[in-house]
PDB file of C-alpha atoms and ligand atoms in Angstrom:
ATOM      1  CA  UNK U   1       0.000   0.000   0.000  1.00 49.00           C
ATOM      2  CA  UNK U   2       1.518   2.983  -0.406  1.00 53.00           C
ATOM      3  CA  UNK U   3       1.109   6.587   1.844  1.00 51.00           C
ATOM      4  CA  UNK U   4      -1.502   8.305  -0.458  1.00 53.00           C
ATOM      5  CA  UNK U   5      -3.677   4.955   0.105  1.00 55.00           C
ATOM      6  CA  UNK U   6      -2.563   5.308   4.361  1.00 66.00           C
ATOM      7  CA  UNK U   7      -3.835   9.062   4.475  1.00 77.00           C
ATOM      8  CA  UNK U   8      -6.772   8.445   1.995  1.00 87.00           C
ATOM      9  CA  UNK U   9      -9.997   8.265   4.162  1.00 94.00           C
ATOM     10  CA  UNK U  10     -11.310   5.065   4.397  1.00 96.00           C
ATOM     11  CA  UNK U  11     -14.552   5.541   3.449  1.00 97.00           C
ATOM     12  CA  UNK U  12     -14.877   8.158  -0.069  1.00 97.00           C
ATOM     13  CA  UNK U  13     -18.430   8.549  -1.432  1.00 98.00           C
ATOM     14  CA  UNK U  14     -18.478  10.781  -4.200  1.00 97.00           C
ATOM     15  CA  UNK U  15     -21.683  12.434  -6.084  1.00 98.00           C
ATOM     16  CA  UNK U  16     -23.292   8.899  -5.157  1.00 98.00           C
ATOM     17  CA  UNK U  17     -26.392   8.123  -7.421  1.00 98.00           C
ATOM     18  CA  UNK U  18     -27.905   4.945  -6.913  1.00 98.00           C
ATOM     19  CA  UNK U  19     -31.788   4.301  -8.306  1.00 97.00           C
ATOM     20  CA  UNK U  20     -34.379   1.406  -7.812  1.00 97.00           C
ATOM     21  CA  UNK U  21     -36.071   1.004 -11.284  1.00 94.00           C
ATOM     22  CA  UNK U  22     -37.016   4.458 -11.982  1.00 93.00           C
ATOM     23  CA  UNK U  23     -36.891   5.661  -7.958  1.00 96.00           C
ATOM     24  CA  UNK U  24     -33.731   7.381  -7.444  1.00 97.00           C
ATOM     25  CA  UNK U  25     -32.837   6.482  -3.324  1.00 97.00           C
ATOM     26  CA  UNK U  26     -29.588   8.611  -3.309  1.00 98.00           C
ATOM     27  CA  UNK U  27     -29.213  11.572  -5.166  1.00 97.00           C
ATOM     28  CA  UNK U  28     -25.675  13.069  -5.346  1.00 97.00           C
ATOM     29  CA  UNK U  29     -24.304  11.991  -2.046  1.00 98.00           C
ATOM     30  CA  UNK U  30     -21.220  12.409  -1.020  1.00 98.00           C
ATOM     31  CA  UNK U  31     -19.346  11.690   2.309  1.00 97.00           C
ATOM     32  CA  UNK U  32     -15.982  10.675   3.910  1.00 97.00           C
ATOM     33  CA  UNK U  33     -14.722   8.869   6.964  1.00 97.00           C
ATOM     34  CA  UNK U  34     -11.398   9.249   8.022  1.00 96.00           C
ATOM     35  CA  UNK U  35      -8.996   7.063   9.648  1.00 93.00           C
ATOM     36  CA  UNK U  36      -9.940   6.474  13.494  1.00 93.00           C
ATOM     37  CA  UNK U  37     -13.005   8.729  13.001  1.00 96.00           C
ATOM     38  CA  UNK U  38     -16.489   8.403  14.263  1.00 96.00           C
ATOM     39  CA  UNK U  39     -18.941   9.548  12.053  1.00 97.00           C
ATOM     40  CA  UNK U  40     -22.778   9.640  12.022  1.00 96.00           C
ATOM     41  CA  UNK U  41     -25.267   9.265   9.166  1.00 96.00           C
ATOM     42  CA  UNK U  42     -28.623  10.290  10.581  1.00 94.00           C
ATOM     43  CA  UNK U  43     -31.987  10.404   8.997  1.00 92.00           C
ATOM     44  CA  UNK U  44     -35.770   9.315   9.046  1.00 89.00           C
ATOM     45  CA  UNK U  45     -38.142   6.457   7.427  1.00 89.00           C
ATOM     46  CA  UNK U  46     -37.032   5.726   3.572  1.00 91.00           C
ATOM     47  CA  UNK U  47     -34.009   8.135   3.853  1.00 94.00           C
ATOM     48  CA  UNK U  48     -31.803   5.884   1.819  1.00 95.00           C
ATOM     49  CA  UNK U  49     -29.463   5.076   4.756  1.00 93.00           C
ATOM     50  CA  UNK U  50     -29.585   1.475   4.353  1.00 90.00           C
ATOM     51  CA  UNK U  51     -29.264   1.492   0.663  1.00 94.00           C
ATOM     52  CA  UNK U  52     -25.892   3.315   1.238  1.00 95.00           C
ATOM     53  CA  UNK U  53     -24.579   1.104   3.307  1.00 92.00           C
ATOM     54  CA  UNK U  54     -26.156  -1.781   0.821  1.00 91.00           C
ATOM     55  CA  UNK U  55     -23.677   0.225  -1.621  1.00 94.00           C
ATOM     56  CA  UNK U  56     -20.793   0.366   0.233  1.00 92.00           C
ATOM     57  CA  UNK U  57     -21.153  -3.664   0.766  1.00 87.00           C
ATOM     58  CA  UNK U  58     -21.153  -4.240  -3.162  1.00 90.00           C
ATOM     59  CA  UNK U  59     -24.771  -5.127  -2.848  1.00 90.00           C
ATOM     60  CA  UNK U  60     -25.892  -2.441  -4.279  1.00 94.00           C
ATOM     61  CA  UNK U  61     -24.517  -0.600  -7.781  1.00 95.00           C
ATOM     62  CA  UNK U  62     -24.004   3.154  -8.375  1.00 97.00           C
ATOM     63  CA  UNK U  63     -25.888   4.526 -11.111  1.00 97.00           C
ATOM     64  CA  UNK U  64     -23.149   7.433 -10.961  1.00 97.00           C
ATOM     65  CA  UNK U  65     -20.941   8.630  -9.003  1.00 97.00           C
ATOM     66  CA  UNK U  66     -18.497   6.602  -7.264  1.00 95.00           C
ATOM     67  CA  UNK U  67     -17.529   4.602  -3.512  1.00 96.00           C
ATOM     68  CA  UNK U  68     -14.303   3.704  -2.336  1.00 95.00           C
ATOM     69  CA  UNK U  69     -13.118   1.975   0.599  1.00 94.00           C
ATOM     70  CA  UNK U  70      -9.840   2.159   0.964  1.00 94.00           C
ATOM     71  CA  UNK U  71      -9.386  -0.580   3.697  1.00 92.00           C
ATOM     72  CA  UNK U  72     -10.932  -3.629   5.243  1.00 91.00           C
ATOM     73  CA  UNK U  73     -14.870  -2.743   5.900  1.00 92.00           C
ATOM     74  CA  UNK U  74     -16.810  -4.503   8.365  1.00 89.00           C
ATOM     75  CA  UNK U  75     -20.584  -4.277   8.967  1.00 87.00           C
ATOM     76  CA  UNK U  76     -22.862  -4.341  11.745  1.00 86.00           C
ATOM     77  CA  UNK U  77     -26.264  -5.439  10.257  1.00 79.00           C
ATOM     78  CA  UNK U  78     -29.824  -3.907  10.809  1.00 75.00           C
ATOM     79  CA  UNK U  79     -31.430  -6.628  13.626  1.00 71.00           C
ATOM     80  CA  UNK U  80     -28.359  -8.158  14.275  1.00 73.00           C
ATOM     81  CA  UNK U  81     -28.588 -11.017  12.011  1.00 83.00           C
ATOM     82  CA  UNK U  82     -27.283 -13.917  13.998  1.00 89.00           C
ATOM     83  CA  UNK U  83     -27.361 -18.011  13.218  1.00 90.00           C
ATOM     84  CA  UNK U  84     -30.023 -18.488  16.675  1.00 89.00           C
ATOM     85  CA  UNK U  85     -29.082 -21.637  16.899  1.00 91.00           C
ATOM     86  CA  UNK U  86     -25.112 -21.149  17.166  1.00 93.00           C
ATOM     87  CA  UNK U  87     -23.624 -19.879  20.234  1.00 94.00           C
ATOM     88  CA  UNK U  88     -22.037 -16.897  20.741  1.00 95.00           C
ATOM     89  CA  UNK U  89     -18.133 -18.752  20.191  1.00 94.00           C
ATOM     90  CA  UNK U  90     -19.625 -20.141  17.037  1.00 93.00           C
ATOM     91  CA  UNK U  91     -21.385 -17.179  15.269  1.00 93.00           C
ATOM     92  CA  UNK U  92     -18.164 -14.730  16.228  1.00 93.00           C
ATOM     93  CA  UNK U  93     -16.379 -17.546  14.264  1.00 91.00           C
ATOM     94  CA  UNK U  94     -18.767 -17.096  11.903  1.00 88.00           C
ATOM     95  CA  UNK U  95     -17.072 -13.616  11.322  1.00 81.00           C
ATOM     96  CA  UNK U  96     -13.414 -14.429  10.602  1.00 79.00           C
ATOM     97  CA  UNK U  97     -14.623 -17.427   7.802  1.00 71.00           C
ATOM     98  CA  UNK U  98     -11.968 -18.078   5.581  1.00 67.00           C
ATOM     99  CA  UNK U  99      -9.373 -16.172   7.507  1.00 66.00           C
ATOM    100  CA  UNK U 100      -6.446 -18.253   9.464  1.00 68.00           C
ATOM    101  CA  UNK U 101      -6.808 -16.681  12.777  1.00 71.00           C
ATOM    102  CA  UNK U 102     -10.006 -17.331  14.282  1.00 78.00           C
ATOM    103  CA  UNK U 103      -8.775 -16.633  18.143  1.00 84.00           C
ATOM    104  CA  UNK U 104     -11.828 -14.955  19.933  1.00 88.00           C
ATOM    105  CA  UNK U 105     -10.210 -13.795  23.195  1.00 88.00           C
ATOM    106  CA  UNK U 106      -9.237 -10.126  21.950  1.00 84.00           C
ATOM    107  CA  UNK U 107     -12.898  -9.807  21.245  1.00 87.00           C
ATOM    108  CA  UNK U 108     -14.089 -11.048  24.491  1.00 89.00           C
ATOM    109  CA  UNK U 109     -11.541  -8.607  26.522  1.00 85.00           C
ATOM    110  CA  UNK U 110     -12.935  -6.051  24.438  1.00 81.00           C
ATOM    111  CA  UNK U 111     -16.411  -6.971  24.675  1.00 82.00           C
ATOM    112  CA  UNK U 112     -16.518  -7.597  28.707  1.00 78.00           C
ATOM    113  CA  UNK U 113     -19.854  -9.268  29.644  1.00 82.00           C
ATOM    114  CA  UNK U 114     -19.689 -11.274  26.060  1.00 89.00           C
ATOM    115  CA  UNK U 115     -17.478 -14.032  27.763  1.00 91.00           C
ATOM    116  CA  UNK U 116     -20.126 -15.496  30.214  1.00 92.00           C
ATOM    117  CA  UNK U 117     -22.163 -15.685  27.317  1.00 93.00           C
ATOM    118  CA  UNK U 118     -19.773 -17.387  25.198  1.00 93.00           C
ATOM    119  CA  UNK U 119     -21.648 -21.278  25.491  1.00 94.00           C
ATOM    120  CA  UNK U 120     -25.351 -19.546  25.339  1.00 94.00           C
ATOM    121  CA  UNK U 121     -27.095 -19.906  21.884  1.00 94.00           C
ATOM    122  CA  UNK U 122     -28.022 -16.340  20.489  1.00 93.00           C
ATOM    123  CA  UNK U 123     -31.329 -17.114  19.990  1.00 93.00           C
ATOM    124  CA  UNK U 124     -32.198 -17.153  23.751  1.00 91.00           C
ATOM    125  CA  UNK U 125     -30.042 -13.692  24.498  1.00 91.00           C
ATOM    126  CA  UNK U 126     -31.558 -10.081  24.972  1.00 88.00           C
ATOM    127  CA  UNK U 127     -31.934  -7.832  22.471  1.00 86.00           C
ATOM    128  CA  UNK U 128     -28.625  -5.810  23.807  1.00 85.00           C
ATOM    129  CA  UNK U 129     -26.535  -9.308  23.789  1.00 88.00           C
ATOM    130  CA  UNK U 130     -27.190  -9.853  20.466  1.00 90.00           C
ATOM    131  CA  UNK U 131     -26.003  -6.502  19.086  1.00 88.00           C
ATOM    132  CA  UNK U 132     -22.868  -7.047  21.184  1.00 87.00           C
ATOM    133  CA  UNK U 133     -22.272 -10.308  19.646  1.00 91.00           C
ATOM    134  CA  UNK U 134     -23.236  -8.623  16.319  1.00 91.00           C
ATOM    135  CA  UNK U 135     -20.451  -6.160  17.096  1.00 89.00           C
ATOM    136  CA  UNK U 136     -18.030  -8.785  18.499  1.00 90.00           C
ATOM    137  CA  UNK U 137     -18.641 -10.657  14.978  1.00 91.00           C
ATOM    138  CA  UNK U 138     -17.737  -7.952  13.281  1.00 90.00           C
ATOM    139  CA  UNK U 139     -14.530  -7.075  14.839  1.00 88.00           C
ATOM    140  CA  UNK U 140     -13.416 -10.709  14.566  1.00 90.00           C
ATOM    141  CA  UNK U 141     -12.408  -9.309  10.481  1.00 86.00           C
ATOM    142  CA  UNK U 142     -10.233  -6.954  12.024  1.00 87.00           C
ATOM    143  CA  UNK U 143     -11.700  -4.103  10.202  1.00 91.00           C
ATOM    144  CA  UNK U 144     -10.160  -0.882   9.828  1.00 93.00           C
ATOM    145  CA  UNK U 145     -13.787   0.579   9.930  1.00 95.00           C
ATOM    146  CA  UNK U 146     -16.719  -0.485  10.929  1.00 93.00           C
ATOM    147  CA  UNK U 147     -20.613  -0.042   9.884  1.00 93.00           C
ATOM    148  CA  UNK U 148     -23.379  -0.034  12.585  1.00 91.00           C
ATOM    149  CA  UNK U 149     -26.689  -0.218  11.154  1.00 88.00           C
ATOM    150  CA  UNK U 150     -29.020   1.009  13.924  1.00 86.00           C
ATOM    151  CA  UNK U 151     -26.911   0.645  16.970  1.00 84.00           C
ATOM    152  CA  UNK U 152     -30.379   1.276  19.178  1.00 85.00           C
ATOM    153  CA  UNK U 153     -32.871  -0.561  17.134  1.00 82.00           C
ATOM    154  CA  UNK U 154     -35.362  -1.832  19.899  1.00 78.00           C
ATOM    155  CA  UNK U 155     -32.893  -1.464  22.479  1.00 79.00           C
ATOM    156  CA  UNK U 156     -33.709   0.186  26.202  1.00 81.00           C
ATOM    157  CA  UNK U 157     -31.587   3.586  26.694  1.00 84.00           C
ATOM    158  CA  UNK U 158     -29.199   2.198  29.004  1.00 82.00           C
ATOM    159  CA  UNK U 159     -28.525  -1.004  27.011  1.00 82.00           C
ATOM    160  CA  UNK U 160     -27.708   1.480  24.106  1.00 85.00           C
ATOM    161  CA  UNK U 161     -25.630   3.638  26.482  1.00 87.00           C
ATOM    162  CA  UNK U 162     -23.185   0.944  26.966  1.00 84.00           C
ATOM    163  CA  UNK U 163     -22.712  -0.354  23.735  1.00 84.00           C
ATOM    164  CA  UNK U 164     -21.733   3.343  22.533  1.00 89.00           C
ATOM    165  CA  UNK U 165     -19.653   3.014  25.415  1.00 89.00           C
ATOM    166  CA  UNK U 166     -17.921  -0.153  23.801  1.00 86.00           C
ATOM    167  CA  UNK U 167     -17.955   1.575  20.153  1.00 88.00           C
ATOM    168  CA  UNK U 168     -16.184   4.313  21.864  1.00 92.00           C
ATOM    169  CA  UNK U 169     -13.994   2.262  23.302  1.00 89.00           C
ATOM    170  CA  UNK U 170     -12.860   0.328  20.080  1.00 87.00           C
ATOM    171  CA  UNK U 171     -11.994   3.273  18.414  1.00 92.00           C
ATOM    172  CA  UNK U 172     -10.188   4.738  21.111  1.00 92.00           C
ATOM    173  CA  UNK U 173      -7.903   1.566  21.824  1.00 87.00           C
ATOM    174  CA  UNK U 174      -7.005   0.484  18.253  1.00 84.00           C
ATOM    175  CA  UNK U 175      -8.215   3.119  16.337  1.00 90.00           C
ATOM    176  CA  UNK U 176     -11.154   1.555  14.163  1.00 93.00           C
ATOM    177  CA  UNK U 177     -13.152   3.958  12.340  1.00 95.00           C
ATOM    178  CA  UNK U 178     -16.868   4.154  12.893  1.00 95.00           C
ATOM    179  CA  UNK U 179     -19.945   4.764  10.391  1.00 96.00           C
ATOM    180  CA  UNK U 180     -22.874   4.936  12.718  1.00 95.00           C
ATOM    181  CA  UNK U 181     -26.433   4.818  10.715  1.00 93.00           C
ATOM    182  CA  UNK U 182     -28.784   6.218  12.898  1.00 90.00           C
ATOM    183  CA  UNK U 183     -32.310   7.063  13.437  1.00 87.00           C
ATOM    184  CA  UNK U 184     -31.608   8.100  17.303  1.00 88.00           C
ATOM    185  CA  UNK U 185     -29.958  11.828  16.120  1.00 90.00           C
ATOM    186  CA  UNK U 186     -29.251  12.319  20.030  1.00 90.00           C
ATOM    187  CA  UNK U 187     -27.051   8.896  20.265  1.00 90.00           C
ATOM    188  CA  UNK U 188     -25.540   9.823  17.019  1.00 92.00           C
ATOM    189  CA  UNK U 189     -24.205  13.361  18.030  1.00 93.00           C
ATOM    190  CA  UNK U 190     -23.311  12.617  21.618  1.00 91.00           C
ATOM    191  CA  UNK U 191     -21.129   9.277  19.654  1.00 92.00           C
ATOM    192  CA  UNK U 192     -19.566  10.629  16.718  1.00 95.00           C
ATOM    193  CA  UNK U 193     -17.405  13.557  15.955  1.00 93.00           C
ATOM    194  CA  UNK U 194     -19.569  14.694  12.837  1.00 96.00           C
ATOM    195  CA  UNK U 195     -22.810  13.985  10.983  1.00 96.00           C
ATOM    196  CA  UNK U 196     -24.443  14.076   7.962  1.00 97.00           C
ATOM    197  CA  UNK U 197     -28.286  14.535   7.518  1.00 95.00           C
ATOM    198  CA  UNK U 198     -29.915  12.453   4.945  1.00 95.00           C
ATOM    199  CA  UNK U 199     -33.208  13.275   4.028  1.00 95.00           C
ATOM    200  CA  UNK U 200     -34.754  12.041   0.702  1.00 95.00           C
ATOM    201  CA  UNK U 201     -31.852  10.430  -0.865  1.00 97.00           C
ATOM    202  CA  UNK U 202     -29.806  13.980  -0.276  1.00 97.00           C
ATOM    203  CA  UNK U 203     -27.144  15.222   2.392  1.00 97.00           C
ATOM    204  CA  UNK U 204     -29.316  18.272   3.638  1.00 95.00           C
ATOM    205  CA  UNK U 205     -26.945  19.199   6.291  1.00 95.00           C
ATOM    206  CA  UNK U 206     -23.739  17.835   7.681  1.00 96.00           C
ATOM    207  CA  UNK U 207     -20.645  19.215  10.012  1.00 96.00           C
ATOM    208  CA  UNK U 208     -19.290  18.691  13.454  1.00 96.00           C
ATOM    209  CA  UNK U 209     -22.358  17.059  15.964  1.00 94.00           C
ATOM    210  CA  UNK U 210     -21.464  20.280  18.272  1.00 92.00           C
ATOM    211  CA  UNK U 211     -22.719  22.887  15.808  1.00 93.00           C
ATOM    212  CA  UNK U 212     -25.441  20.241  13.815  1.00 92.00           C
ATOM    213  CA  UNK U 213     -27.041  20.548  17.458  1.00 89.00           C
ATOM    214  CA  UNK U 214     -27.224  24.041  17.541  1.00 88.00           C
ATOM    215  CA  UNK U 215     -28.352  24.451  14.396  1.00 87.00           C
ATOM    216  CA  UNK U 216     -33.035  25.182  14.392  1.00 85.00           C
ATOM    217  CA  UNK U 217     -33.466  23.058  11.378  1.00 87.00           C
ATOM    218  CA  UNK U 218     -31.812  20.036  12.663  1.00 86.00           C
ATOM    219  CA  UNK U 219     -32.501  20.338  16.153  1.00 83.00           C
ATOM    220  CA  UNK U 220     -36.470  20.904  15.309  1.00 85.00           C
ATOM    221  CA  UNK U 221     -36.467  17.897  13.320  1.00 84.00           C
ATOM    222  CA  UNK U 222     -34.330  15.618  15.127  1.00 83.00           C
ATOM    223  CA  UNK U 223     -33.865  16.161  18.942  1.00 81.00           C
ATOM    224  CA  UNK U 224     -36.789  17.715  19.666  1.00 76.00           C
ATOM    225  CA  UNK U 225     -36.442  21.234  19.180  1.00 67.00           C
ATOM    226  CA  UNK U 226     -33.380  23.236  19.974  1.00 63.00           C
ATOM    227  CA  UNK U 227     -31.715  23.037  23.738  1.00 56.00           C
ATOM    228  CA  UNK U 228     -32.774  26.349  25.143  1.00 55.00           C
ATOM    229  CA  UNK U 229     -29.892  28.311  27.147  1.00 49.00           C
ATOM    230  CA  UNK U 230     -30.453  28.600  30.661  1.00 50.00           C
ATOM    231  CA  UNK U 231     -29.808  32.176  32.040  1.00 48.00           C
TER     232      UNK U 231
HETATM  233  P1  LIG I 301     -35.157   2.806   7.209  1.00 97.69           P
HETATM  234  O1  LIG I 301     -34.598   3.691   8.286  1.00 97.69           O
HETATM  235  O2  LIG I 301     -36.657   2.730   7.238  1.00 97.69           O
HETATM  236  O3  LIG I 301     -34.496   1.469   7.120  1.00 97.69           O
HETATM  237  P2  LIG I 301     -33.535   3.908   5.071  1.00 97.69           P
HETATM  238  O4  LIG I 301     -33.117   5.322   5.358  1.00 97.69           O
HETATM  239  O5  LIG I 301     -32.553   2.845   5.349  1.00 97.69           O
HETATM  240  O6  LIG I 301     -34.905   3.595   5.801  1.00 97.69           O
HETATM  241  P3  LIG I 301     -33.694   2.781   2.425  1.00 97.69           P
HETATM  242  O7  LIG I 301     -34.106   1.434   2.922  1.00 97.69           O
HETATM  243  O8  LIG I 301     -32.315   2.923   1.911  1.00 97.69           O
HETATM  244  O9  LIG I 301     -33.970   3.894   3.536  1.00 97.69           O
HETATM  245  O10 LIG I 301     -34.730   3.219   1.287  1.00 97.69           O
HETATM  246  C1  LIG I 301     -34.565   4.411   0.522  1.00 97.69           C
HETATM  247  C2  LIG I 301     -35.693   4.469  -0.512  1.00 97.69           C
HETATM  248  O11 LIG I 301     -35.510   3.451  -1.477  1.00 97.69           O
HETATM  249  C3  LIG I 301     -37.080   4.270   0.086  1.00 97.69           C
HETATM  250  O12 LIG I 301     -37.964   5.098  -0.605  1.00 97.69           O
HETATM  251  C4  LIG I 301     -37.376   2.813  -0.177  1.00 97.69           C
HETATM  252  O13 LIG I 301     -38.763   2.596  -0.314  1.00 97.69           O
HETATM  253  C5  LIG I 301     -36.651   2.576  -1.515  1.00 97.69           C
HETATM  254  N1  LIG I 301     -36.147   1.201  -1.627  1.00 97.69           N
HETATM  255  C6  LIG I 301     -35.301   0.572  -0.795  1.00 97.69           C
HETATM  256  N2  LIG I 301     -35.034  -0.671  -1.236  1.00 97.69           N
HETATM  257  C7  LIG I 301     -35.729  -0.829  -2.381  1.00 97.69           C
HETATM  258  C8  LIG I 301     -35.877  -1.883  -3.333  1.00 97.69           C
HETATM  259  N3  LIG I 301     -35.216  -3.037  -3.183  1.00 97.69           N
HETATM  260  N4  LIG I 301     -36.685  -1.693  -4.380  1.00 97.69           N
HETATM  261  C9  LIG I 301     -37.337  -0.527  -4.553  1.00 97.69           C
HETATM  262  N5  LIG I 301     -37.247   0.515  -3.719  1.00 97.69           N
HETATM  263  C10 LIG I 301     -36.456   0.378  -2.636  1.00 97.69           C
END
């Protein structure tokens, strides 16, 4: 590799088009992670933010524009996902296939609380175990960034609080790079160092989470109206 690919950011979407028949879902998008960054793609209902992580998989196709990911990509699927009737061990095996080292201990020091669940079957965990195991799966490609699909999807506040904790974490001690798809604009913000709005297949706003939560359009629309200042 050499140091224009090292600096590159990992994740380059450029004037991304991508259509359903005659529906166009994204409509000149473009975005960037860098390396060790957390980001945040936020957005309601039918936004397109699945399709563009669909497109960043391969399973999708641009109808212009371009994606690159300049590194190994992991991803974090909407619901989680799991074999039910694999156990944890198995279905974070399940994520290195193919590759030679298939050691799960990093992953549970990582992922405290996974390893007394380690013999369990994923079918019978909570909602919250499963999207750590989902996570922990992940990880086990030793991705340079990572994809969450809905992080909080049907997921109690304080169950989401700590795996943002553990996302936090992960980038902190190795340095993975984050892509956080959101519907839950507050999680996003308070996770990520900046955001982009999609609304409609379109970036309508994007920036640092500190300002994008000051600003009366995006604060109206997604947190509930802006934080008023105490005097
Ligand atoms: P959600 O948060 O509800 O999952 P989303 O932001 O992920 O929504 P997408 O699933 O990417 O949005 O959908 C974007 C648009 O593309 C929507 O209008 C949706 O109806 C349409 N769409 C998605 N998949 C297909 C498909 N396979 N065929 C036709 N239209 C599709």
């Amino acid at each position: 590799m050499n140091e224009a690919m090292n600096t590159a950011p990992i994740i380059e979407v450029c004037d991304l088009v991508v259509r359903y028949g005659w529906a166009t879902a994204l409509d000149q998008v473009s975005l960037t992670v860098g390396r060790s960054e957390m980001v945040a793609l936020v957005g309601p209902n039918g936004a397109g933010k699945s399709t563009l992580v669909n497109t960043l998989s391969g399973i999708e196709r641009p109808a212009a524009g371009s994606v690159r990911v300049n590194g190994r990509l992991a991803h974090v699927p909407e619901g989680r996902q799991l074999f039910g009737d694999l156990t944890v061990e198995d279905n974070l095996k399940l994520g290195a296939w193919g590759a030679k080292n298939r050691d799960t201990s990093w992953v549970y020091e990582l992922l405290p609380g996974l390893d007394r669940l380690r013999r369990r079957r994923a079918e019978g965990l909570s909602g919250g175990e499963q999207q750590m195991v989902a996570v922990g799966r992940a990880l086990m490609a030793r991705p340079e960034v990572i994809v969450v699909d809905e992080l909080s999807l049907g997921l109690a506040p304080m169950v989401v609080a700590d795996l943002a904790r553990h996302l936090a974490r992960l980038n902190e001690a190795d340095g993975t790079a984050v892509l956080l798809i959101e519907q839950n604009a507050r999680l996003a913000f308070d996770l990520c160092d900046r955001a982009y709005v999609l609304e409609a297949g379109r970036i309508v706003a994007e920036g640092p989470c500190a300002e994008l939560a000051t600003s009366p359009e995006v604060a109206n629309a997604y947190l509930g109206g802006p934080i008023e200042e105490v005097s």
